[in-house]
CSV table of C-alpha atoms in Angstrom, one decimal:
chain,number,residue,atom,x,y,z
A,1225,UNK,CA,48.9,78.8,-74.7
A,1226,UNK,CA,48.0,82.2,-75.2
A,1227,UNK,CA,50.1,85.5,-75.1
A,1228,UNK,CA,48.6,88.2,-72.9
A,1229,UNK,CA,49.5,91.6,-72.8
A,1230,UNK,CA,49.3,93.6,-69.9
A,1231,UNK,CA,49.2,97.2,-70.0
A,1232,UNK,CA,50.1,99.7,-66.5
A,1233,UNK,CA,52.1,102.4,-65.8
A,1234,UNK,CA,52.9,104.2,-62.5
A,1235,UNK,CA,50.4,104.2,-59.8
A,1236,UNK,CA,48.3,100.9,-61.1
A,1237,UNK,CA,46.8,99.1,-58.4
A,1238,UNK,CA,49.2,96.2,-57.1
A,1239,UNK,CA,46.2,93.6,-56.8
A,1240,UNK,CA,44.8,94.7,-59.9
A,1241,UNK,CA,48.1,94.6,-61.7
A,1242,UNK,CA,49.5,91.1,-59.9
A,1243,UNK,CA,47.2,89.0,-59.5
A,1244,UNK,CA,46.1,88.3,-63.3
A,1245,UNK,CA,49.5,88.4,-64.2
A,1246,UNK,CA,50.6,85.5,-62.1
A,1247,UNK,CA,47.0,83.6,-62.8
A,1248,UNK,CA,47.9,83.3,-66.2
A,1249,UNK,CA,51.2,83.0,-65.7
A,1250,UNK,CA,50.2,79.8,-63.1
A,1251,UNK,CA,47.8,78.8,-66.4
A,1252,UNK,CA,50.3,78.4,-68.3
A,1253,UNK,CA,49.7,82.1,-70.5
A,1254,UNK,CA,52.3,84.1,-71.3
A,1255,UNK,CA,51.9,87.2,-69.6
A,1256,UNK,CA,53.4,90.4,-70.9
A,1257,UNK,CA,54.2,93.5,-68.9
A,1258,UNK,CA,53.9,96.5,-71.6
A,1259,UNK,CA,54.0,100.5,-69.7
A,1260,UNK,CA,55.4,104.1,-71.2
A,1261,UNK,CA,58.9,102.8,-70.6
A,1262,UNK,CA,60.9,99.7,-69.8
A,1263,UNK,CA,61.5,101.0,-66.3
A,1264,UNK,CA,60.0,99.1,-63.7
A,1265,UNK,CA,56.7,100.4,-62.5
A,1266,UNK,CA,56.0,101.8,-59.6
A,1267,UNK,CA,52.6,99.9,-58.3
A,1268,UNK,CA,50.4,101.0,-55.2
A,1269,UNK,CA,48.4,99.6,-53.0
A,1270,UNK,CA,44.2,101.0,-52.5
A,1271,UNK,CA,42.8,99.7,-49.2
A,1272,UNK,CA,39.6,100.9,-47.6
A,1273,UNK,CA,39.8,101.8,-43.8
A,1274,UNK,CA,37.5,103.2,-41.1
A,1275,UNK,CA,36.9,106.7,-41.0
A,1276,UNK,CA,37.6,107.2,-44.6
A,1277,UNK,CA,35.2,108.0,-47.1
A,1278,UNK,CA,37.3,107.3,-49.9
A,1279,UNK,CA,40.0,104.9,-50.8
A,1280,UNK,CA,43.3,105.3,-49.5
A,1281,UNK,CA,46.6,104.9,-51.2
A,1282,UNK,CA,50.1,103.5,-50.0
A,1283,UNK,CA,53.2,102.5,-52.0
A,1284,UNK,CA,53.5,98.9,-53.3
A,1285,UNK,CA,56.0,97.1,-54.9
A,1286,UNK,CA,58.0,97.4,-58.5
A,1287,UNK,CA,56.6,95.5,-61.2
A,1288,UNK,CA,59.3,94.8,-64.2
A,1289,UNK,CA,58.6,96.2,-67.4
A,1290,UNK,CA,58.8,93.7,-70.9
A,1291,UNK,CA,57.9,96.5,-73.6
A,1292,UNK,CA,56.8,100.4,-74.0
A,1293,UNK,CA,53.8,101.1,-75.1
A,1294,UNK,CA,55.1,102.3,-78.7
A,1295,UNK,CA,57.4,98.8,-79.1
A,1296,UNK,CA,53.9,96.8,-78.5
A,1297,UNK,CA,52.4,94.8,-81.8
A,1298,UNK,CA,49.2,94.1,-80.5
A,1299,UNK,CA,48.9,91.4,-83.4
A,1300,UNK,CA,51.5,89.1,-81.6
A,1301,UNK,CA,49.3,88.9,-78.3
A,1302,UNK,CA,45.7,87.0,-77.8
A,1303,UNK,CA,43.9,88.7,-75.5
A,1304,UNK,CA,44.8,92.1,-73.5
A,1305,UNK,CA,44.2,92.7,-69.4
A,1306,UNK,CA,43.9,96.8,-68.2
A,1307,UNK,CA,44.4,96.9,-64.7
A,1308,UNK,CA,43.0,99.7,-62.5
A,1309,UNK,CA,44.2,102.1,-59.6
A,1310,UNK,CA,45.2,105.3,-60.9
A,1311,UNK,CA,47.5,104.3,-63.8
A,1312,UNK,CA,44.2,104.8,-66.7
A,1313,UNK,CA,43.9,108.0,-65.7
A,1314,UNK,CA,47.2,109.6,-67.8
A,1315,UNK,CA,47.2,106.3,-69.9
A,1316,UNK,CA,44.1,106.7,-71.7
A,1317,UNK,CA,45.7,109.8,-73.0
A,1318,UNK,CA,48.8,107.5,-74.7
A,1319,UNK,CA,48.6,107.4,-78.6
A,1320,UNK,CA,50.0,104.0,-78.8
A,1321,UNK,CA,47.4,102.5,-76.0
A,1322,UNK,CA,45.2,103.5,-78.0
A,1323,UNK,CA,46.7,102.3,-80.9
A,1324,UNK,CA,47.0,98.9,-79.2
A,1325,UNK,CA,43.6,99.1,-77.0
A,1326,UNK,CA,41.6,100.0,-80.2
A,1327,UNK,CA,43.0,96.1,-82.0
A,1328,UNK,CA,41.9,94.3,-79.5
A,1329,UNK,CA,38.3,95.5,-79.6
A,1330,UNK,CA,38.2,96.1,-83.8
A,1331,UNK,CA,39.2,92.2,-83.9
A,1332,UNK,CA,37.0,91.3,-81.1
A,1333,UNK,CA,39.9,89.6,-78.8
A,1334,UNK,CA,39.7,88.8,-75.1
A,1335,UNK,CA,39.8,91.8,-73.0
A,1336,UNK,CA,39.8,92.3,-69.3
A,1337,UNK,CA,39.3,95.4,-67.7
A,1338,UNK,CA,39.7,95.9,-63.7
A,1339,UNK,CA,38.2,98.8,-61.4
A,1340,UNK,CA,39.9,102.0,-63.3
A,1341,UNK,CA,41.3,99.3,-66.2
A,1342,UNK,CA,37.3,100.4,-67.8
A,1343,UNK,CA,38.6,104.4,-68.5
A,1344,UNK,CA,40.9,103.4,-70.6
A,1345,UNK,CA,38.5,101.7,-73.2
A,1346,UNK,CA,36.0,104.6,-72.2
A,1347,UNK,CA,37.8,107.2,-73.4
A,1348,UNK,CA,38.4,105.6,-76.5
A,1349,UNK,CA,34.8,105.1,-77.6
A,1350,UNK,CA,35.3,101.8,-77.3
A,1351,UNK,CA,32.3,100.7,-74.6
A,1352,UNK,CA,29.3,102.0,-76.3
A,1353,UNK,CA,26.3,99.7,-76.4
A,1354,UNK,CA,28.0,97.3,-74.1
A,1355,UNK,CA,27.6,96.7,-70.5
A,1356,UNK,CA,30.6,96.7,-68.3
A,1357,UNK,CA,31.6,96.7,-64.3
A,1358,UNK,CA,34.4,99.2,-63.3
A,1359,UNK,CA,34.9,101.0,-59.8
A,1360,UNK,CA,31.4,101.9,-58.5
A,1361,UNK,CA,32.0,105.5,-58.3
A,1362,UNK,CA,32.7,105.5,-62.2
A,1363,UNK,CA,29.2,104.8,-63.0
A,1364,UNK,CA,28.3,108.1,-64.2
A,1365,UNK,CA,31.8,107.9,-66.3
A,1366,UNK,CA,30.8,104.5,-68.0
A,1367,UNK,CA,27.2,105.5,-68.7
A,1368,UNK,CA,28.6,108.7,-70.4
A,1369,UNK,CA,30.5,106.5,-72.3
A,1370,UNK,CA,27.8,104.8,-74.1
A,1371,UNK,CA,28.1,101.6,-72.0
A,1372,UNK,CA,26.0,99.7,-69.7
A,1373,UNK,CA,26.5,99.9,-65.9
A,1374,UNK,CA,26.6,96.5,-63.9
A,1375,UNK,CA,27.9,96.2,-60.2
A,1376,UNK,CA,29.0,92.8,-60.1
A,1377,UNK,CA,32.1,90.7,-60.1
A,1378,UNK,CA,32.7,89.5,-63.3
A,1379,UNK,CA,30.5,90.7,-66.3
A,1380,UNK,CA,31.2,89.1,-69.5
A,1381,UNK,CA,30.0,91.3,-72.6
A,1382,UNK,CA,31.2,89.1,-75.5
A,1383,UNK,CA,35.1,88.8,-75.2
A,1384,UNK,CA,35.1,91.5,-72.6
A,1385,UNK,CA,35.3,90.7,-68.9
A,1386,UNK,CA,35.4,93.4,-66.3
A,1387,UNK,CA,34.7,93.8,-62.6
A,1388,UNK,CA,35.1,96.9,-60.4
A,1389,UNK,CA,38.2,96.2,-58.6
A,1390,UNK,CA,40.6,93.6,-56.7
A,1391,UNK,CA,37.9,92.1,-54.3
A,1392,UNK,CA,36.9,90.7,-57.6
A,1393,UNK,CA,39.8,89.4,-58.5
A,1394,UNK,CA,38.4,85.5,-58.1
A,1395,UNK,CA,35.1,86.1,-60.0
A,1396,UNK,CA,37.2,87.7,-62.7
A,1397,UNK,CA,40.0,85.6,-63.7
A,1398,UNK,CA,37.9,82.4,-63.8
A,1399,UNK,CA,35.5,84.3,-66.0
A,1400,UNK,CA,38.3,85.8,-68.0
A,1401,UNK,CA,40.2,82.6,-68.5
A,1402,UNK,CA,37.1,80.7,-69.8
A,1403,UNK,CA,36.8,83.4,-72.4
A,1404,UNK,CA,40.5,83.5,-73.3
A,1405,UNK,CA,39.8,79.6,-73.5
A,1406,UNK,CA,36.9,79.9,-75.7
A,1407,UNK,CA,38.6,82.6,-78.1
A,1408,UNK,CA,41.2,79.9,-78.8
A,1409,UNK,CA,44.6,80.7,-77.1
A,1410,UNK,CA,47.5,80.6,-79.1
A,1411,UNK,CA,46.1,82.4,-82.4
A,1412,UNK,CA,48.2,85.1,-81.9
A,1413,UNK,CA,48.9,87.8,-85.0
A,1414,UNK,CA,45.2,86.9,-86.7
């Protein structure tokens, strides 16, 4: 089975970050936790209520940590998921993500972005000339990027999957796990 990394920090959406992990996890993937330090992270949870115009943020649970970003080898890992929330924000700015972001896309591995997970890959130069979902309000961010807009729930762009956030979550992993399938899980350090 494969080996996927997972990349958060502080502040990453608890749907976003969760879910996948235990989808692969209940596929039989490994799924590795990888944030700035060992330390558990502290999650959050985005909910939309009445009378809000924007999204609204509460504290979630503590996700444990398997590696810091600067311990990662991207070669040992198949495929790589980016959750969103907040988290891509300051991450994007990490040398080591994008030391590790950057393999992945060079080598044209499986890679699944969620809601804010599509900054991270943004700010890299990494989504010109291909289409990808993220949070709707980042539109203008991904087009400025070089990428392709689409608001929808699970946009496959070669071995990229993304979809703008955890009401997606369904959509997303079954279209993510056919392309980890595809790619040939298990190659790990090619």
């Amino acid at each position: 089975m494969a080996r996927v990394l997972v990349l958060t920090g502080d502040a990453a959406e608890e749907l976003d970050s969760m879910y996948p992990i235990f989808r692969l996890r209940e596929g039989g993937h490994e799924a590795v936790v990888a944030a700035p330090t060992t330390r558990p992270v502290h999650l959050v949870v985005h909910d939309f209520e009445p009378g809000w115009d924007a999204y609204t943020e509460k504290p979630g649970h503590l996700l444990p940590v398997d590696l810091a970003f600067a311990d990662v080898d991207p070669g040992a890992f198949d495929a790589l998921v980016i959750p969103g929330g907040r988290a891509p924000e300051y991450l994007r700015t990490d040398p080591d993500v994008a030391r590790v972001v950057t393999h992945f896309f060079e080598r044209d591995l499986p890679v699944g972005t969620i809601c804010h997970g599509a900054q991270i890959p943004a700010a890299l130069g990494l989504l010109r000339g291909r289409t990808t979902a993220a949070f709707p309000p980042l539109k203008a961010d991904m087009e400025l990027a070089g990428a392709t807009f689409a608001d929808a729930p699970d946009v496959v762009d070669g071995a990229m999957v993304s979809c703008r956030g955890w009401p997606d979550l369904p959509e997303w992993s079954r279209a993510f796990l056919r392309v980890l399938e595809k790619a040939g899980p298990g190659r790990a350090g090619r």
